[in-house]
Amino acid sequence: MELDLAQLHRIAAEQGIDAETLDEALSQALKLAYSKTPKASKHARVELDERAGTFTIWAQDEIPVEPTEEDPYPRPALSEPYDDTPRDFGRVAASTAAQVISGLFRKAADDKIFGAFSGQKGQIINGIIQQNSRDPQNIHVAVGEVEAILPRREQVPGEVYRHGERIRVYVVNVSRGLKGPEIIVSRSHPELVRRLFEREVPELTSGAVSIMSIAREAGARTKIAVRANTPGINPKGSLIGPSGNRVRAVMENLGEEKIDIVDWSNDPAKFVAAALSPAHAVEVNVISEKNQTAIALIKEDQLSLAIGKEGQNARLAAKLTGWKIGIESVEAHAQKKAAAEAAAAQAAQAAEGGQNEQNGQASVEAAPEAEAQAPAEEA
């Protein structure tokens, strides 16, 4: 049966598809199409001949074999291969070839996109917002000829996404979907903040300063803990920049989201105190290093600042440090401490009184015994 393999090979080569891949896909597709024809043999193979521009389906029939004592259930033998290419198979072959070529082209294009974007995972990319009426929950972001998806869960509450506007997004994941590569991007991911700072702060890219942890409530506030890896460098100052220009540039990309930059410390008490900024912690008591729990003592007039609106500052401080942080006013803590000390003193006094009473009773019981022994000694 005629099939212009040379032409198909040229078309495939233009798309970067090698002849071996094309031949294998064609053979499998033609064999599948043949298997659906009446009286098709279960034992068939496809032979492609590029020079002749033809293909042949070779089939073999099963021949029963007489059972023997040694082999009571023998497998059937196979006849010599014969040409079983259906006479009216030309149209089917042409349609099959077109489908195979189309499928390989799609796969090659998908592989190219996947390869290009898989290396972008964890990075920032620029795109243009595309509204899609068929998918109102998600925002589509055009990145070149590809559309990435900004799901609702990765969007920032209150942020408005207008069709045609440019946007910077963080690539969360790149995977192979049923309809090709699926690129998921985010505006709410904490790592977006890290990548934005890396674009503004050369000390981060050089390794002189490190961002140790990030806690973010997208659209409202972010806390960042930093440390210097090079003596003489102010890590907070590096991120803030001259006249605050570096942190301001990042905030502009985040819709004026507030950013707190604090010093990281391997001393839990110091780190917890810093994380509660802008409130000042008078003292931080580590309750359990194993369970990572601590209590921060704050002056009464700064208590609301330490807790934050709807508990946001305390919540972000806990995320940033990884510790459970209790917050108490200095005054309330002092009162609790005094009450506990008074209760302990009262308990000790009661215990001492009980001991004295027992000693007194023992003395009373010993007196008659001494009196009874006195006459005996006189006699």
Short mmCIF file of C-alpha atoms in Angstrom, two decimals:
data_model
loop_
_atom_site.label_atom_id
_atom_site.label_comp_id
_atom_site.label_asym_id
_atom_site.label_seq_id
_atom_site.Cartn_x
_atom_site.Cartn_y
_atom_site.Cartn_z
CA MET A 1 0.00 0.00 0.00
CA GLU A 2 1.34 3.43 -0.98
CA LEU A 3 2.54 5.81 1.75
CA ASP A 4 4.97 8.66 1.00
CA LEU A 5 7.33 8.07 3.91
CA ALA A 6 10.07 10.27 2.48
CA GLN A 7 7.74 13.29 2.50
CA LEU A 8 6.52 12.46 6.01
CA HIS A 9 10.13 12.20 7.21
CA ARG A 10 10.92 15.65 5.76
CA ILE A 11 7.90 17.24 7.46
CA ALA A 12 8.79 15.59 10.77
CA ALA A 13 12.44 16.65 10.54
CA GLU A 14 11.37 20.30 10.19
CA GLN A 15 9.74 19.98 13.62
CA GLY A 16 12.72 18.21 15.17
CA ILE A 17 11.13 14.74 15.06
CA ASP A 18 13.52 11.98 14.02
CA ALA A 19 12.60 9.30 11.47
CA GLU A 20 12.79 6.45 13.99
CA THR A 21 10.23 8.09 16.28
CA LEU A 22 7.90 8.75 13.35
CA ASP A 23 8.22 5.20 11.97
CA GLU A 24 7.49 3.64 15.36
CA ALA A 25 4.40 5.81 15.87
CA LEU A 26 3.15 5.10 12.33
CA SER A 27 3.66 1.35 12.71
CA GLN A 28 1.74 1.25 16.00
CA ALA A 29 -1.10 3.38 14.61
CA LEU A 30 -1.41 1.35 11.38
CA LYS A 31 -1.35 -1.92 13.32
CA LEU A 32 -4.12 -0.63 15.60
CA ALA A 33 -6.20 0.42 12.59
CA TYR A 34 -5.66 -3.01 10.97
CA SER A 35 -6.74 -4.80 14.18
CA LYS A 36 -10.18 -3.19 13.83
CA THR A 37 -10.76 -4.64 10.35
CA PRO A 38 -12.81 -7.83 9.87
CA LYS A 39 -10.89 -11.11 10.28
CA ALA A 40 -7.71 -9.30 11.34
CA SER A 41 -4.96 -11.61 12.55
CA LYS A 42 -3.78 -11.37 16.16
CA HIS A 43 -0.26 -11.89 14.88
CA ALA A 44 0.60 -8.99 12.61
CA ARG A 45 3.38 -6.50 12.05
CA VAL A 46 3.79 -3.41 9.87
CA GLU A 47 6.71 -3.04 7.47
CA LEU A 48 7.54 0.45 6.16
CA ASP A 49 9.55 0.94 2.99
CA GLU A 50 10.75 4.52 2.52
CA ARG A 51 12.42 3.90 -0.85
CA ALA A 52 9.36 2.28 -2.37
CA GLY A 53 6.98 4.65 -0.58
CA THR A 54 4.86 1.77 0.65
CA PHE A 55 3.84 -0.13 3.74
CA THR A 56 2.81 -3.76 4.15
CA ILE A 57 0.93 -5.52 6.92
CA TRP A 58 2.33 -9.02 7.38
CA ALA A 59 0.05 -11.46 9.19
CA GLN A 60 0.40 -15.00 10.52
CA ASP A 61 -2.34 -17.50 11.27
CA GLU A 62 -2.44 -19.93 14.18
CA ILE A 63 -2.02 -23.62 13.27
CA PRO A 64 -3.25 -26.18 15.82
CA VAL A 65 -0.63 -28.60 17.17
CA GLU A 66 -1.45 -32.15 18.25
CA PRO A 67 -0.95 -32.71 22.00
CA THR A 68 1.65 -35.22 23.18
CA GLU A 69 2.44 -36.88 26.47
CA GLU A 70 5.30 -34.48 27.00
CA ASP A 71 3.17 -31.45 26.03
CA PRO A 72 -0.55 -32.11 26.54
CA TYR A 73 -1.47 -28.43 25.97
CA PRO A 74 0.81 -27.21 23.20
CA ARG A 75 0.77 -23.65 21.93
CA PRO A 76 -0.44 -23.28 18.35
CA ALA A 77 2.18 -22.84 15.66
CA LEU A 78 2.26 -19.83 13.36
CA SER A 79 2.00 -19.93 9.61
CA GLU A 80 4.45 -18.26 7.28
CA PRO A 81 3.92 -14.48 7.13
CA TYR A 82 1.66 -13.31 4.30
CA ASP A 83 0.57 -9.90 3.03
CA ASP A 84 -2.76 -9.08 4.64
CA THR A 85 -2.91 -5.37 3.83
CA PRO A 86 -6.60 -4.57 3.23
CA ARG A 87 -7.29 -3.40 -0.32
CA ASP A 88 -9.33 -0.39 0.79
CA PHE A 89 -6.80 0.59 3.48
CA GLY A 90 -5.39 3.60 1.59
CA ARG A 91 -7.80 6.17 3.03
CA VAL A 92 -7.36 4.75 6.54
CA ALA A 93 -3.57 4.88 6.13
CA ALA A 94 -3.64 8.52 5.00
CA SER A 95 -5.89 9.53 7.90
CA THR A 96 -3.75 7.58 10.37
CA ALA A 97 -0.56 9.20 9.08
CA ALA A 98 -2.11 12.67 9.43
CA GLN A 99 -3.19 11.95 13.01
CA VAL A 100 0.22 10.56 13.93
CA ILE A 101 2.05 13.57 12.48
CA SER A 102 -0.33 15.97 14.23
CA GLY A 103 0.09 14.16 17.55
CA LEU A 104 3.87 14.13 17.28
CA PHE A 105 3.89 17.83 16.43
CA ARG A 106 1.79 18.61 19.51
CA LYS A 107 4.04 16.48 21.68
CA ALA A 108 7.17 18.14 20.28
CA ALA A 109 5.69 21.59 20.93
CA ASP A 110 4.62 20.55 24.45
CA ASP A 111 8.07 19.14 25.17
CA LYS A 112 9.66 22.39 24.03
CA ILE A 113 7.40 24.46 26.29
CA PHE A 114 7.84 22.08 29.22
CA GLY A 115 11.62 22.15 28.81
CA ALA A 116 11.67 25.95 28.68
CA PHE A 117 9.47 26.47 31.74
CA SER A 118 10.58 23.57 33.95
CA GLY A 119 13.80 25.52 34.51
CA GLN A 120 11.73 28.55 35.56
CA LYS A 121 10.12 26.81 38.54
CA GLY A 122 10.79 28.87 41.66
CA GLN A 123 11.57 31.98 39.62
CA ILE A 124 9.76 35.19 38.67
CA ILE A 125 8.40 35.65 35.15
CA ASN A 126 6.68 38.62 33.51
CA GLY A 127 3.37 38.22 31.72
CA ILE A 128 0.24 39.98 30.52
CA ILE A 129 -3.12 39.40 32.19
CA GLN A 130 -5.70 37.68 29.97
CA GLN A 131 -9.29 37.46 31.17
CA ASN A 132 -11.09 34.25 30.26
CA SER A 133 -14.88 34.25 30.52
CA ARG A 134 -14.95 30.43 30.43
CA ASP A 135 -12.69 30.26 33.49
CA PRO A 136 -13.69 33.17 35.78
CA GLN A 137 -12.15 31.67 38.93
CA ASN A 138 -8.64 31.68 37.49
CA ILE A 139 -6.57 34.43 35.88
CA HIS A 140 -4.74 33.56 32.67
CA VAL A 141 -1.32 35.13 32.21
CA ALA A 142 0.18 35.25 28.72
CA VAL A 143 3.91 34.55 28.76
CA GLY A 144 5.04 34.74 25.15
CA GLU A 145 2.95 32.20 23.23
CA VAL A 146 2.06 30.28 26.40
CA GLU A 147 -0.67 30.91 28.96
CA ALA A 148 0.08 30.33 32.62
CA ILE A 149 -2.68 29.93 35.21
CA LEU A 150 -3.01 32.11 38.32
CA PRO A 151 -5.52 30.09 40.42
CA ARG A 152 -7.76 31.77 42.96
CA ARG A 153 -5.79 30.16 45.82
CA GLU A 154 -2.62 31.90 44.55
CA GLN A 155 -4.24 35.32 44.10
CA VAL A 156 -3.89 38.18 46.59
CA PRO A 157 -7.11 39.21 48.37
CA GLY A 158 -8.15 42.65 47.18
CA GLU A 159 -5.71 42.71 44.25
CA VAL A 160 -7.38 43.68 40.95
CA TYR A 161 -6.26 41.93 37.76
CA ARG A 162 -7.08 43.98 34.65
CA HIS A 163 -6.97 42.57 31.14
CA GLY A 164 -3.88 43.66 29.24
CA GLU A 165 -1.87 44.80 32.28
CA ARG A 166 1.67 43.54 32.83
CA ILE A 167 2.25 41.43 35.95
CA ARG A 168 5.11 39.72 37.75
CA VAL A 169 4.34 36.24 39.04
CA TYR A 170 6.16 33.42 40.82
CA VAL A 171 6.26 30.03 39.06
CA VAL A 172 4.92 27.48 41.55
CA ASN A 173 4.81 24.39 39.36
CA VAL A 174 5.25 23.14 35.80
CA SER A 175 3.65 19.81 34.91
CA ARG A 176 2.37 17.82 31.94
CA GLY A 177 -1.41 18.11 31.73
CA LEU A 178 -3.95 16.37 29.50
CA LYS A 179 -3.98 19.38 27.18
CA GLY A 180 -0.25 20.06 27.29
CA PRO A 181 2.10 21.68 29.82
CA GLU A 182 0.37 23.31 32.78
CA ILE A 183 2.14 26.30 34.34
CA ILE A 184 0.84 27.40 37.75
CA VAL A 185 1.91 30.85 38.95
CA SER A 186 1.34 32.80 42.16
CA ARG A 187 1.05 36.33 43.48
CA SER A 188 0.62 35.28 47.12
CA HIS A 189 3.58 32.90 47.58
CA PRO A 190 6.15 34.01 50.23
CA GLU A 191 8.99 33.18 47.84
CA LEU A 192 7.76 35.88 45.46
CA VAL A 193 8.97 38.41 48.04
CA ARG A 194 12.39 36.74 48.22
CA ARG A 195 12.82 36.81 44.43
CA LEU A 196 11.76 40.47 44.24
CA PHE A 197 14.35 41.42 46.86
CA GLU A 198 17.02 39.43 45.00
CA ARG A 199 16.40 41.66 41.98
CA GLU A 200 16.93 44.80 44.05
CA VAL A 201 19.64 43.77 46.55
CA PRO A 202 23.06 42.77 45.16
CA GLU A 203 24.18 41.64 48.63
CA LEU A 204 21.64 38.79 48.39
CA THR A 205 22.87 37.52 45.03
CA SER A 206 26.50 37.78 46.16
CA GLY A 207 25.77 35.83 49.36
CA ALA A 208 26.89 38.63 51.69
CA VAL A 209 23.36 38.69 53.15
CA SER A 210 20.83 35.85 53.49
CA ILE A 211 17.08 35.81 53.95
CA MET A 212 16.61 33.15 56.63
CA SER A 213 12.82 32.99 56.81
CA ILE A 214 9.72 34.69 55.45
CA ALA A 215 6.20 34.91 56.87
CA ARG A 216 3.54 36.45 54.67
CA GLU A 217 -0.13 37.31 54.73
CA ALA A 218 -0.42 38.42 51.13
CA GLY A 219 -1.85 41.86 50.54
CA ALA A 220 -1.41 42.92 54.16
CA ARG A 221 2.03 42.34 55.70
CA THR A 222 5.22 40.33 55.31
CA LYS A 223 7.97 39.71 57.86
CA ILE A 224 11.50 38.83 56.74
CA ALA A 225 14.38 37.63 58.94
CA VAL A 226 17.87 38.40 57.60
CA ARG A 227 21.46 37.86 58.64
CA ALA A 228 24.87 39.01 57.38
CA ASN A 229 27.41 36.46 56.17
CA THR A 230 30.14 39.07 55.78
CA PRO A 231 31.49 41.13 58.71
CA GLY A 232 30.68 44.82 58.62
CA ILE A 233 27.47 44.51 56.58
CA ASN A 234 24.13 45.68 57.96
CA PRO A 235 21.66 43.08 56.67
CA LYS A 236 18.52 45.12 57.38
CA GLY A 237 20.07 48.20 55.82
CA SER A 238 20.99 46.22 52.71
CA LEU A 239 17.36 45.26 52.10
CA ILE A 240 15.99 48.69 52.98
CA GLY A 241 18.49 50.47 50.73
CA PRO A 242 19.51 54.15 50.56
CA SER A 243 16.52 56.28 51.57
CA GLY A 244 14.44 53.08 51.57
CA ASN A 245 14.51 52.80 47.78
CA ARG A 246 15.06 49.01 47.65
CA VAL A 247 12.24 47.99 49.96
CA ARG A 248 10.00 50.59 48.34
CA ALA A 249 10.63 49.06 44.89
CA VAL A 250 9.56 45.66 46.23
CA MET A 251 6.46 47.10 47.91
CA GLU A 252 5.41 48.71 44.61
CA ASN A 253 5.36 45.22 43.06
CA LEU A 254 3.23 43.96 45.95
CA GLY A 255 0.58 46.66 45.91
CA GLU A 256 2.08 48.56 48.86
CA GLU A 257 1.99 45.48 51.12
CA LYS A 258 3.77 46.36 54.39
CA ILE A 259 7.16 44.72 54.96
CA ASP A 260 8.95 44.28 58.31
CA ILE A 261 12.65 43.38 58.13
CA VAL A 262 14.16 41.95 61.33
CA ASP A 263 17.47 40.47 62.44
CA TRP A 264 17.64 36.69 62.52
CA SER A 265 19.29 35.08 65.56
CA ASN A 266 20.03 31.51 66.61
CA ASP A 267 19.13 32.62 70.15
CA PRO A 268 15.38 31.87 70.35
CA ALA A 269 14.67 34.64 72.87
CA LYS A 270 16.40 37.29 70.73
CA PHE A 271 14.74 36.04 67.54
CA VAL A 272 11.25 36.04 69.08
CA ALA A 273 11.81 39.56 70.43
CA ALA A 274 12.94 40.79 67.01
CA ALA A 275 10.05 39.05 65.24
CA LEU A 276 7.49 40.97 67.31
CA SER A 277 8.76 44.26 65.85
CA PRO A 278 7.58 47.04 65.68
CA ALA A 279 6.62 46.29 69.29
CA HIS A 280 9.43 46.21 71.87
CA ALA A 281 9.65 43.07 74.00
CA VAL A 282 10.98 43.85 77.48
CA GLU A 283 11.83 40.20 78.03
CA VAL A 284 11.30 36.82 76.36
CA ASN A 285 11.15 33.71 78.53
CA VAL A 286 11.76 30.40 76.76
CA ILE A 287 9.31 27.90 78.25
CA SER A 288 10.40 24.82 76.26
CA GLU A 289 13.02 24.57 73.55
CA LYS A 290 11.80 21.07 72.71
CA ASN A 291 8.22 22.25 72.11
CA GLN A 292 9.43 25.66 70.87
CA THR A 293 7.25 27.72 73.19
CA ALA A 294 8.04 31.12 74.66
CA ILE A 295 6.36 34.03 76.44
CA ALA A 296 7.11 37.62 75.47
CA LEU A 297 6.63 40.34 78.09
CA ILE A 298 5.40 43.62 76.62
CA LYS A 299 4.61 46.94 78.27
CA GLU A 300 0.91 47.65 78.54
CA ASP A 301 1.00 50.56 76.09
CA GLN A 302 2.60 48.34 73.40
CA LEU A 303 0.48 45.25 73.92
CA SER A 304 -1.92 45.98 71.05
CA LEU A 305 1.05 46.72 68.76
CA ALA A 306 2.66 43.37 69.62
CA ILE A 307 -0.56 41.46 68.98
CA GLY A 308 -1.49 43.48 65.91
CA LYS A 309 -4.81 43.94 64.16
CA GLU A 310 -6.81 40.72 64.53
CA GLY A 311 -3.65 39.08 65.92
CA GLN A 312 -1.71 39.54 62.67
CA ASN A 313 1.63 40.70 64.14
CA ALA A 314 1.75 37.87 66.68
CA ARG A 315 0.67 35.35 64.04
CA LEU A 316 3.37 36.42 61.58
CA ALA A 317 6.01 36.42 64.33
CA ALA A 318 5.10 32.82 65.15
CA LYS A 319 5.32 31.82 61.47
CA LEU A 320 8.64 33.62 61.05
CA THR A 321 10.30 31.97 64.06
CA GLY A 322 8.49 28.63 64.03
CA TRP A 323 7.76 29.13 67.75
CA LYS A 324 4.50 29.29 69.70
CA ILE A 325 4.58 32.73 71.27
CA GLY A 326 2.49 33.78 74.26
CA ILE A 327 2.19 37.53 74.82
CA GLU A 328 1.67 39.06 78.28
CA SER A 329 1.90 42.57 79.63
CA VAL A 330 4.76 43.19 82.06
CA GLU A 331 2.27 44.40 84.68
CA ALA A 332 -0.01 41.36 84.40
CA HIS A 333 2.99 39.03 84.51
CA ALA A 334 4.29 40.77 87.64
CA GLN A 335 0.89 40.42 89.34
CA LYS A 336 0.70 36.73 88.42
CA LYS A 337 4.22 36.20 89.69
CA ALA A 338 3.47 38.00 92.97
CA ALA A 339 0.26 36.01 93.43
CA ALA A 340 2.10 32.75 92.75
CA GLU A 341 4.85 33.67 95.23
CA ALA A 342 2.25 34.61 97.87
CA ALA A 343 0.43 31.32 97.36
CA ALA A 344 3.70 29.42 97.63
CA ALA A 345 4.62 31.27 100.84
CA GLN A 346 1.20 30.59 102.32
CA ALA A 347 1.48 26.92 101.46
CA ALA A 348 4.93 26.76 103.04
CA GLN A 349 3.66 28.52 106.17
CA ALA A 350 0.73 26.11 106.43
CA ALA A 351 3.06 23.15 106.06
CA GLU A 352 5.36 24.54 108.77
CA GLY A 353 2.39 25.10 111.13
CA GLY A 354 1.25 21.53 110.65
CA GLN A 355 4.74 20.24 111.43
CA ASN A 356 4.89 22.31 114.66
CA GLU A 357 1.51 20.96 115.74
CA GLN A 358 2.71 17.40 115.19
CA ASN A 359 5.84 18.11 117.25
CA GLY A 360 3.74 19.57 120.10
CA GLN A 361 1.47 16.56 120.20
CA ALA A 362 4.49 14.28 120.37
CA SER A 363 5.79 16.23 123.41
CA VAL A 364 2.44 15.91 125.25
CA GLU A 365 2.36 12.17 124.68
CA ALA A 366 5.94 11.77 125.97
CA ALA A 367 5.29 13.64 129.31
CA PRO A 368 3.08 10.99 131.11
CA GLU A 369 5.59 8.32 130.22
CA ALA A 370 8.36 10.33 131.89
CA GLU A 371 6.22 10.83 135.04
CA ALA A 372 5.55 7.08 135.26
CA GLN A 373 9.25 6.31 135.15
CA ALA A 374 10.17 8.81 137.97
CA PRO A 375 8.85 6.77 141.09
CA ALA A 376 10.60 3.69 139.87
CA GLU A 377 13.89 5.55 139.80
CA GLU A 378 13.33 6.89 143.40
CA ALA A 379 12.64 3.39 144.70
#
